[in-house]
Short mmCIF file of C-alpha atoms and ligand atoms in Angstrom, two decimals:
data_model
loop_
_atom_site.label_atom_id
_atom_site.label_comp_id
_atom_site.label_asym_id
_atom_site.label_seq_id
_atom_site.Cartn_x
_atom_site.Cartn_y
_atom_site.Cartn_z
CA UNK A 1 0.00 0.00 0.00
CA UNK A 2 1.48 3.35 -1.00
CA UNK A 3 0.53 6.84 0.15
CA UNK A 4 -0.47 9.62 -2.24
CA UNK A 5 2.88 11.29 -1.52
CA UNK A 6 4.79 8.17 -2.52
CA UNK A 7 2.68 7.81 -5.65
CA UNK A 8 3.37 11.43 -6.61
CA UNK A 9 7.11 10.79 -6.27
CA UNK A 10 6.81 7.70 -8.44
CA UNK A 11 4.93 9.67 -11.11
CA UNK A 12 7.67 12.30 -11.22
CA UNK A 13 10.53 9.77 -11.43
CA UNK A 14 11.90 8.04 -14.50
CA UNK A 15 11.09 4.33 -14.35
CA UNK A 16 12.16 1.63 -13.71
CA UNK A 17 13.69 2.10 -10.29
CA UNK A 18 13.85 0.46 -6.89
CA UNK A 19 11.96 2.22 -4.16
CA UNK A 20 13.04 1.64 -0.56
CA UNK A 21 10.75 2.65 2.26
CA UNK A 22 12.88 3.70 5.22
CA UNK A 23 9.85 3.63 7.51
CA UNK A 24 9.41 -0.09 6.84
CA UNK A 25 13.12 -0.79 7.31
CA UNK A 26 13.23 1.11 10.59
CA UNK A 27 10.17 -0.73 11.89
CA UNK A 28 11.73 -4.06 10.92
CA UNK A 29 14.99 -3.21 12.68
CA UNK A 30 13.09 -2.13 15.79
CA UNK A 31 11.16 -5.41 15.74
CA UNK A 32 14.36 -7.47 15.60
CA UNK A 33 15.90 -5.54 18.45
CA UNK A 34 12.78 -6.06 20.53
CA UNK A 35 12.55 -9.78 19.77
CA UNK A 36 16.19 -10.84 20.05
CA UNK A 37 17.62 -11.48 23.51
CA UNK A 38 20.41 -8.94 24.12
CA UNK A 39 23.15 -11.58 24.06
CA UNK A 40 22.28 -12.71 20.50
CA UNK A 41 24.57 -11.47 17.73
CA UNK A 42 22.66 -10.61 14.56
CA UNK A 43 24.63 -10.08 11.37
CA UNK A 44 22.98 -8.64 8.29
CA UNK A 45 23.64 -10.64 5.10
CA UNK A 46 24.86 -8.01 2.63
CA UNK A 47 24.23 -10.34 -0.28
CA UNK A 48 20.51 -9.53 0.03
CA UNK A 49 21.08 -5.81 -0.58
CA UNK A 50 24.28 -3.85 -0.13
CA UNK A 51 22.98 -0.34 -0.81
CA UNK A 52 25.26 1.99 1.22
CA UNK A 53 22.46 4.12 2.66
CA UNK A 54 20.41 1.10 3.77
CA UNK A 55 23.51 -0.58 5.14
CA UNK A 56 24.32 2.51 7.17
CA UNK A 57 20.93 2.35 8.86
CA UNK A 58 21.33 -1.36 9.56
CA UNK A 59 24.77 -0.74 11.03
CA UNK A 60 23.39 2.02 13.25
CA UNK A 61 20.83 -0.46 14.58
CA UNK A 62 23.79 -2.45 15.90
CA UNK A 63 23.79 -5.38 13.48
CA UNK A 64 27.02 -7.01 12.28
CA UNK A 65 27.87 -7.73 8.63
CA UNK A 66 27.77 -11.14 6.96
CA UNK A 67 29.76 -11.02 3.72
CA UNK A 68 30.35 -13.50 0.89
CA UNK A 69 32.90 -11.66 -1.22
CA UNK A 70 35.89 -9.39 -0.77
CA UNK A 71 33.87 -6.53 -2.20
CA UNK A 72 31.13 -7.09 0.37
CA UNK A 73 33.77 -7.00 3.11
CA UNK A 74 35.04 -3.78 1.51
CA UNK A 75 31.52 -2.32 1.43
CA UNK A 76 31.10 -3.14 5.11
CA UNK A 77 34.46 -1.56 5.96
CA UNK A 78 33.59 1.54 3.91
CA UNK A 79 30.27 1.81 5.73
CA UNK A 80 32.23 2.07 8.94
CA UNK A 81 31.94 -1.45 10.28
CA UNK A 82 34.86 -2.33 12.49
CA UNK A 83 36.52 -5.61 11.54
CA UNK A 84 35.26 -7.37 14.66
CA UNK A 85 31.65 -7.07 13.42
CA UNK A 86 32.36 -8.72 10.04
CA UNK A 87 32.05 -12.41 9.15
CA UNK A 88 33.13 -13.73 5.76
CA UNK A 89 31.66 -16.90 4.20
CA UNK A 90 31.74 -18.44 0.72
CA UNK A 91 32.99 -21.64 -0.93
CA UNK A 92 35.46 -19.89 -3.22
CA UNK A 93 37.35 -17.13 -1.44
CA UNK A 94 40.26 -15.90 -3.57
CA UNK A 95 43.70 -15.08 -2.13
CA UNK A 96 43.06 -11.40 -2.82
CA UNK A 97 39.79 -11.52 -0.87
CA UNK A 98 41.33 -13.41 2.05
CA UNK A 99 44.23 -10.96 2.21
CA UNK A 100 41.87 -7.99 2.23
CA UNK A 101 39.88 -9.54 5.07
CA UNK A 102 43.07 -10.34 7.02
CA UNK A 103 44.22 -6.75 6.58
CA UNK A 104 41.00 -5.60 8.21
CA UNK A 105 41.17 -8.13 11.07
CA UNK A 106 37.69 -9.45 10.49
CA UNK A 107 35.93 -11.28 13.28
CA UNK A 108 35.70 -14.65 11.54
CA UNK A 109 36.16 -16.55 8.29
CA UNK A 110 33.48 -19.19 7.81
CA UNK A 111 35.58 -21.88 6.19
CA UNK A 112 34.01 -24.35 3.80
CA UNK A 113 36.79 -26.87 3.03
CA UNK A 114 40.16 -28.24 4.14
CA UNK A 115 42.04 -26.73 1.16
CA UNK A 116 40.62 -23.32 2.09
CA UNK A 117 41.79 -23.75 5.71
CA UNK A 118 45.33 -24.35 4.50
CA UNK A 119 45.30 -21.30 2.24
CA UNK A 120 44.00 -19.01 5.00
CA UNK A 121 46.67 -20.36 7.37
CA UNK A 122 49.39 -19.77 4.78
CA UNK A 123 48.25 -16.23 3.96
CA UNK A 124 47.92 -15.36 7.66
CA UNK A 125 51.44 -16.76 8.26
CA UNK A 126 52.84 -14.47 5.53
CA UNK A 127 51.26 -11.51 7.28
CA UNK A 128 52.49 -12.71 10.63
CA UNK A 129 48.95 -12.76 11.99
CA UNK A 130 46.32 -15.30 12.98
CA UNK A 131 42.90 -15.75 11.39
CA UNK A 132 39.78 -16.54 13.40
CA UNK A 133 37.85 -19.26 11.68
CA UNK A 134 34.56 -21.11 12.12
CA UNK A 135 33.95 -24.34 10.26
CA UNK A 136 30.92 -24.18 8.04
CA UNK A 137 29.21 -27.47 8.67
CA UNK A 138 26.82 -29.10 6.31
CA UNK A 139 24.14 -30.28 8.75
CA UNK A 140 22.13 -32.24 6.18
CA UNK A 141 18.85 -30.64 7.24
CA UNK A 142 16.17 -30.13 4.62
CA UNK A 143 14.89 -26.54 4.47
CA UNK A 144 11.95 -27.52 2.22
CA UNK A 145 12.47 -24.49 0.01
CA UNK A 146 13.31 -24.01 -3.67
CA UNK A 147 16.12 -26.32 -4.77
CA UNK A 148 18.29 -23.39 -5.87
CA UNK A 149 18.18 -21.90 -2.39
CA UNK A 150 18.51 -25.07 -0.31
CA UNK A 151 22.05 -25.15 0.97
CA UNK A 152 22.22 -27.54 3.92
CA UNK A 153 21.78 -30.91 2.19
CA UNK A 154 24.66 -33.33 1.79
CA UNK A 155 24.78 -32.99 -1.98
CA UNK A 156 25.14 -29.20 -1.86
CA UNK A 157 28.51 -27.64 -2.57
CA UNK A 158 28.48 -25.79 0.75
CA UNK A 159 30.18 -26.70 3.99
CA UNK A 160 32.10 -29.57 5.53
CA UNK A 161 30.33 -32.91 6.00
CA UNK A 162 30.40 -34.79 9.33
CA UNK A 163 32.38 -37.69 7.78
CA UNK A 164 35.22 -35.20 7.21
CA UNK A 165 35.39 -33.96 10.82
CA UNK A 166 38.26 -36.23 11.93
CA UNK A 167 40.40 -35.20 8.97
CA UNK A 168 39.64 -31.52 9.59
CA UNK A 169 40.64 -31.78 13.24
CA UNK A 170 43.90 -33.49 12.30
CA UNK A 171 44.60 -30.71 9.78
CA UNK A 172 43.75 -27.98 12.26
CA UNK A 173 46.36 -29.30 14.69
CA UNK A 174 49.03 -28.68 12.03
CA UNK A 175 47.98 -25.10 11.29
CA UNK A 176 49.68 -22.50 13.46
CA UNK A 177 48.04 -19.30 12.15
CA UNK A 178 44.43 -20.26 12.67
CA UNK A 179 42.25 -19.70 15.75
CA UNK A 180 39.42 -22.22 15.63
CA UNK A 181 36.61 -20.28 17.31
CA UNK A 182 33.30 -21.58 16.06
CA UNK A 183 30.86 -23.62 14.05
CA UNK A 184 28.73 -22.17 11.29
CA UNK A 185 25.51 -23.52 9.77
CA UNK A 186 23.04 -22.33 7.15
CA UNK A 187 20.31 -24.52 5.68
CA UNK A 188 18.67 -22.39 3.02
CA UNK A 189 16.58 -19.33 2.37
CA UNK A 190 12.91 -18.25 2.33
CA UNK A 191 11.98 -20.69 5.10
CA UNK A 192 8.55 -19.81 6.47
CA UNK A 193 7.76 -22.89 8.53
CA UNK A 194 9.90 -22.95 11.67
CA UNK A 195 10.26 -26.77 11.73
CA UNK A 196 13.51 -26.83 9.70
CA UNK A 197 15.04 -24.43 12.26
CA UNK A 198 14.04 -26.81 15.07
CA UNK A 199 15.67 -29.65 13.14
CA UNK A 200 18.74 -27.49 12.67
CA UNK A 201 18.94 -26.95 16.44
CA UNK A 202 18.95 -30.73 17.06
CA UNK A 203 21.76 -31.22 14.55
CA UNK A 204 23.75 -28.31 16.00
CA UNK A 205 23.36 -29.86 19.47
CA UNK A 206 24.71 -33.21 18.26
CA UNK A 207 27.60 -31.70 16.34
CA UNK A 208 28.48 -29.28 19.12
CA UNK A 209 28.59 -32.19 21.59
CA UNK A 210 30.87 -34.12 19.24
CA UNK A 211 33.36 -31.24 19.13
CA UNK A 212 33.17 -30.73 22.90
CA UNK A 213 33.98 -34.43 23.41
CA UNK A 214 37.00 -33.99 21.17
CA UNK A 215 38.17 -31.14 23.38
CA UNK A 216 36.85 -28.20 21.37
CA UNK A 217 34.48 -26.03 23.34
CA UNK A 218 33.98 -23.39 20.68
CA UNK A 219 32.88 -19.94 21.83
CA UNK A 220 30.78 -19.07 18.75
CA UNK A 221 27.88 -20.94 17.18
CA UNK A 222 26.47 -19.34 14.03
CA UNK A 223 23.13 -20.70 12.84
CA UNK A 224 23.00 -18.69 9.59
CA UNK A 225 19.92 -17.02 8.16
CA UNK A 226 17.04 -18.14 6.00
CA UNK A 227 13.94 -16.75 7.69
CA UNK A 228 11.33 -16.14 4.99
CA UNK A 229 8.88 -13.32 4.29
CA UNK A 230 5.26 -13.19 3.10
CA UNK A 231 5.40 -12.47 -0.64
CA UNK A 232 1.63 -13.01 -1.02
CA UNK A 233 0.50 -10.43 1.50
CA UNK A 234 3.21 -7.85 2.16
CA UNK A 235 0.76 -5.29 3.53
CA UNK A 236 -0.62 -7.49 6.30
CA UNK A 237 2.62 -9.27 7.18
CA UNK A 238 5.13 -6.51 6.56
CA UNK A 239 7.27 -7.42 9.55
CA UNK A 240 8.37 -11.00 10.09
CA UNK A 241 7.47 -12.72 13.35
CA UNK A 242 11.00 -12.52 14.75
CA UNK A 243 9.81 -13.42 18.23
CA UNK A 244 8.69 -16.92 17.26
CA UNK A 245 11.88 -17.41 15.25
CA UNK A 246 14.23 -16.53 18.11
CA UNK A 247 12.10 -18.55 20.53
CA UNK A 248 12.89 -21.72 18.56
CA UNK A 249 16.59 -21.25 19.21
CA UNK A 250 16.05 -20.24 22.82
CA UNK A 251 14.02 -23.38 23.36
CA UNK A 252 15.88 -25.99 21.30
CA UNK A 253 19.51 -24.98 21.12
CA UNK A 254 21.59 -26.41 23.97
CA UNK A 255 24.68 -24.29 24.26
CA UNK A 256 27.25 -24.15 27.05
CA UNK A 257 27.28 -20.94 29.10
CA UNK A 258 30.53 -19.88 27.41
CA UNK A 259 29.05 -20.21 23.92
CA UNK A 260 27.53 -17.27 22.04
CA UNK A 261 24.95 -17.51 19.27
CA UNK A 262 25.13 -15.70 15.94
CA UNK A 263 22.54 -15.23 13.16
CA UNK A 264 22.88 -14.06 9.56
CA UNK A 265 19.59 -12.68 8.33
CA UNK A 266 19.11 -11.04 4.95
CA UNK A 267 15.68 -11.30 3.39
CA UNK A 268 13.71 -10.96 6.64
CA UNK A 269 15.40 -7.60 7.27
CA UNK A 270 15.40 -5.96 3.86
CA UNK A 271 12.83 -7.83 1.74
CA UNK A 272 9.62 -5.95 2.46
CA UNK A 273 10.98 -2.39 2.36
CA UNK A 274 11.74 -2.56 -1.37
CA UNK A 275 9.53 -2.46 -4.47
CA UNK A 276 10.45 -2.38 -8.12
CA UNK A 277 8.51 0.50 -9.66
CA UNK A 278 7.87 0.51 -13.40
CA UNK A 279 5.50 1.84 -16.05
CA UNK A 280 3.34 -0.01 -18.52
CA UNK A 281 4.73 0.58 -21.98
CA UNK A 282 2.13 -1.31 -23.98
CA UNK A 283 -0.89 -3.51 -23.50
CA UNK A 284 -1.16 -6.24 -26.08
CA UNK A 285 -4.27 -8.39 -26.42
CA UNK A 286 -3.66 -11.90 -27.76
CA UNK A 287 -6.31 -14.52 -28.43
CA UNK A 288 -6.46 -15.88 -24.89
CA UNK A 289 -3.99 -13.71 -23.06
CA UNK A 290 -3.48 -10.01 -22.49
CA UNK A 291 0.08 -8.88 -21.96
CA UNK A 292 1.07 -5.91 -19.84
CA UNK A 293 4.52 -5.01 -21.13
CA UNK A 294 6.55 -3.11 -18.53
CA UNK A 295 9.66 -0.99 -18.82
CA UNK A 296 11.23 -3.21 -16.12
CA UNK A 297 12.35 -6.71 -16.92
CA UNK A 298 14.30 -9.69 -15.64
CA UNK A 299 17.40 -7.49 -15.78
CA UNK A 300 15.98 -5.51 -12.86
CA UNK A 301 14.41 -8.43 -10.96
CA UNK A 302 15.43 -11.93 -11.95
CA UNK A 303 13.75 -13.92 -9.16
CA UNK A 304 10.55 -14.84 -11.10
CA UNK A 305 12.59 -16.01 -14.12
CA UNK A 306 15.23 -17.84 -12.09
CA UNK A 307 13.23 -19.41 -9.27
CA UNK A 308 9.66 -19.07 -10.54
CA UNK A 309 9.33 -16.80 -7.51
CA UNK A 310 6.06 -15.07 -6.79
CA UNK A 311 5.99 -11.30 -6.26
CA UNK A 312 2.78 -9.38 -5.75
CA UNK A 313 2.18 -7.10 -8.74
CA UNK A 314 -0.08 -4.06 -8.41
CA UNK A 315 -1.33 -1.33 -10.68
CA UNK A 316 -1.02 1.55 -8.25
CA UNK A 317 -1.87 4.59 -10.38
CA UNK A 318 -5.11 3.70 -12.15
CA UNK A 319 -8.44 5.07 -10.93
CA UNK A 320 -10.31 2.25 -12.66
CA UNK A 321 -12.28 -0.27 -10.63
CA UNK A 322 -12.43 -3.31 -12.93
CA UNK A 323 -9.81 -6.05 -12.85
CA UNK A 324 -8.42 -8.16 -15.68
CA UNK A 325 -5.90 -10.94 -16.00
CA UNK A 326 -2.53 -10.18 -17.57
CA UNK A 327 0.73 -11.88 -18.27
CA UNK A 328 3.04 -9.22 -16.87
CA UNK A 329 6.24 -9.22 -18.90
CA UNK A 330 9.37 -7.14 -19.46
CA UNK A 331 11.10 -5.87 -22.59
CA UNK A 332 14.06 -8.31 -22.56
CA UNK A 333 14.54 -10.68 -25.49
CA UNK A 334 13.91 -13.86 -23.49
CA UNK A 335 10.66 -15.76 -23.02
CA UNK A 336 11.52 -16.19 -19.35
CA UNK A 337 11.28 -12.42 -18.95
CA UNK A 338 7.91 -12.71 -17.25
CA UNK A 339 7.02 -11.41 -13.79
CA UNK A 340 3.78 -13.35 -13.52
CA UNK A 341 1.21 -15.20 -15.60
CA UNK A 342 -2.55 -14.55 -15.39
CA UNK A 343 -1.99 -11.86 -12.79
CA UNK A 344 -5.25 -10.29 -11.68
CA UNK A 345 -4.73 -6.54 -11.78
CA UNK A 346 -6.74 -3.31 -12.09
CA UNK A 347 -7.36 -2.82 -15.81
CA UNK A 348 -4.24 -1.19 -17.14
CA UNK A 349 -3.11 1.08 -19.96
CA UNK A 350 0.07 2.68 -21.21
CA UNK A 351 1.66 4.89 -18.57
CA UNK A 352 0.19 3.19 -15.50
CA UNK A 353 2.56 2.71 -12.61
CA UNK A 354 3.13 -0.88 -11.57
CA UNK A 355 4.69 -1.91 -8.27
CA UNK A 356 6.37 -5.29 -7.92
CA UNK A 357 6.41 -5.81 -4.20
CA UNK A 358 8.72 -7.44 -1.65
CA UNK A 359 11.74 -6.86 -3.86
CA UNK A 360 14.15 -5.40 -1.33
CA UNK A 361 16.10 -8.64 -0.97
CA UNK A 362 17.93 -10.25 -3.89
CA UNK A 363 16.42 -7.72 -6.29
CA UNK A 364 18.76 -4.84 -7.06
CA UNK A 365 21.86 -6.88 -6.14
CA UNK A 366 21.01 -9.54 -8.71
CA UNK A 367 20.27 -7.08 -11.50
CA UNK A 368 22.30 -7.03 -14.70
CA UNK A 369 22.78 -4.86 -17.75
CA UNK A 370 21.97 -7.60 -20.24
CA UNK A 371 20.67 -6.05 -23.50
CA UNK A 372 22.76 -3.02 -22.47
CA UNK A 373 20.08 -1.91 -20.08
CA UNK A 374 20.53 1.37 -18.23
CA UNK A 375 22.22 1.29 -14.85
CA UNK A 376 19.53 0.73 -12.25
CA UNK A 377 18.31 3.69 -10.25
CA UNK A 378 16.93 3.72 -6.74
CA UNK A 379 14.88 6.10 -4.62
CA UNK A 380 15.15 5.94 -0.84
CA UNK A 381 12.56 7.81 1.20
N1 LIG B 1 24.12 -16.93 5.45
C1 LIG B 1 24.53 -17.68 4.40
C2 LIG B 1 25.70 -18.53 4.55
C3 LIG B 1 23.80 -17.64 3.18
O1 LIG B 1 24.20 -18.39 2.18
C4 LIG B 1 22.67 -16.80 3.08
C5 LIG B 1 21.92 -16.71 1.83
C6 LIG B 1 22.30 -16.03 4.19
C7 LIG B 1 23.05 -16.13 5.36
C8 LIG B 1 21.11 -15.10 4.18
O2 LIG B 1 19.95 -15.78 3.96
P1 LIG B 1 18.50 -15.07 4.07
O3 LIG B 1 18.30 -14.71 5.52
O4 LIG B 1 18.49 -13.87 3.21
O5 LIG B 1 17.56 -16.12 3.60
N2 LIG B 1 18.92 -15.25 -4.38
C9 LIG B 1 18.02 -16.12 -3.65
C10 LIG B 1 18.45 -16.29 -2.21
C11 LIG B 1 19.86 -16.81 -2.07
C12 LIG B 1 20.29 -16.95 -0.64
C13 LIG B 1 21.74 -17.22 -0.55
N3 LIG B 1 22.24 -17.35 0.78
C14 LIG B 1 16.62 -15.55 -3.75
O6 LIG B 1 16.43 -14.56 -4.45
O7 LIG B 1 15.68 -16.10 -3.18
#
């Protein structure tokens, strides 16, 4: 739902662009702070949206930064994050990226393989420093989400599997420039049912016990992110139920008093504050289907094309009362450039303003300039 003031701004602005509602972001951040026990460490996953102005606000709310590339670490540093609030994950960290992170004394590398451990140790040795690392464990817990965004199953490329633990421990004993400080988990994204998080807690408990028995009482346990949002009804469920989410961990995770818990949330923080705003260029009536052709396409928001993801699509400028069904498509030369099929929408015509909702996470960051599209603009109010 947009106010008249917002609509007026949209009408005066060249489309397409991302609109970010700071009111929604602030409310979301306040809700997290209220719901999370004070001892919980919440890191914001920059991969969802790394816009400097939004990141600044998130930093001011006290959240840490979860990064998956050297440039994300750089963005966090440039936003003013001190190294000890930055964690760095990813299956393929390059030497350049590791060196940059070492130079900024980041809090922790989430390490995904034995070869990576050795490289970090070697690079830290050359700099005469030590790197804090957590092992990213593949807990083999099903997140029951889209297969492209399930990460915690055994056949995924992410993390270290339990059958490798003995080897990893043997390797760690040989590495002199590594501080082994934690375990890291992440099972997937857009998880709306809390059951997979309960299952994750059970697995973390087992794995944590295993390491404790081996003599490793690790001070940091990171359970990743993945909490989903309501794409169907963003106006009713604008803010995620963070309380129920944190309660699951409070109830089911059995940590030692010395152990601290970390989260890495992306979508649940930034998803609902963003919309992709575009204009209808043409309406084309086929035999069975009417097409609303927008000036935004899969280059601006690829989620529907890539994951068959649903985003609510609204005609927000028309005064008409009747609805029709449209295939809402973009201008890109690909059949997959479709935001939704048979979308029921207020009858539309050239010039109408269309909002594609819940696009704050994995929208702008996944955009491209395929077809030599213009650089994407954004409006933050
Ligand atoms: N931590 C790790 C290790 C991750 O891999 C991810 C997301 C997160 C945290 C943050 O997850 P979130 O809280 O945002 O679910 N592009 C896809 C989503 C990919 C998620 C990748 N990893 C999409 O548009 O749905």
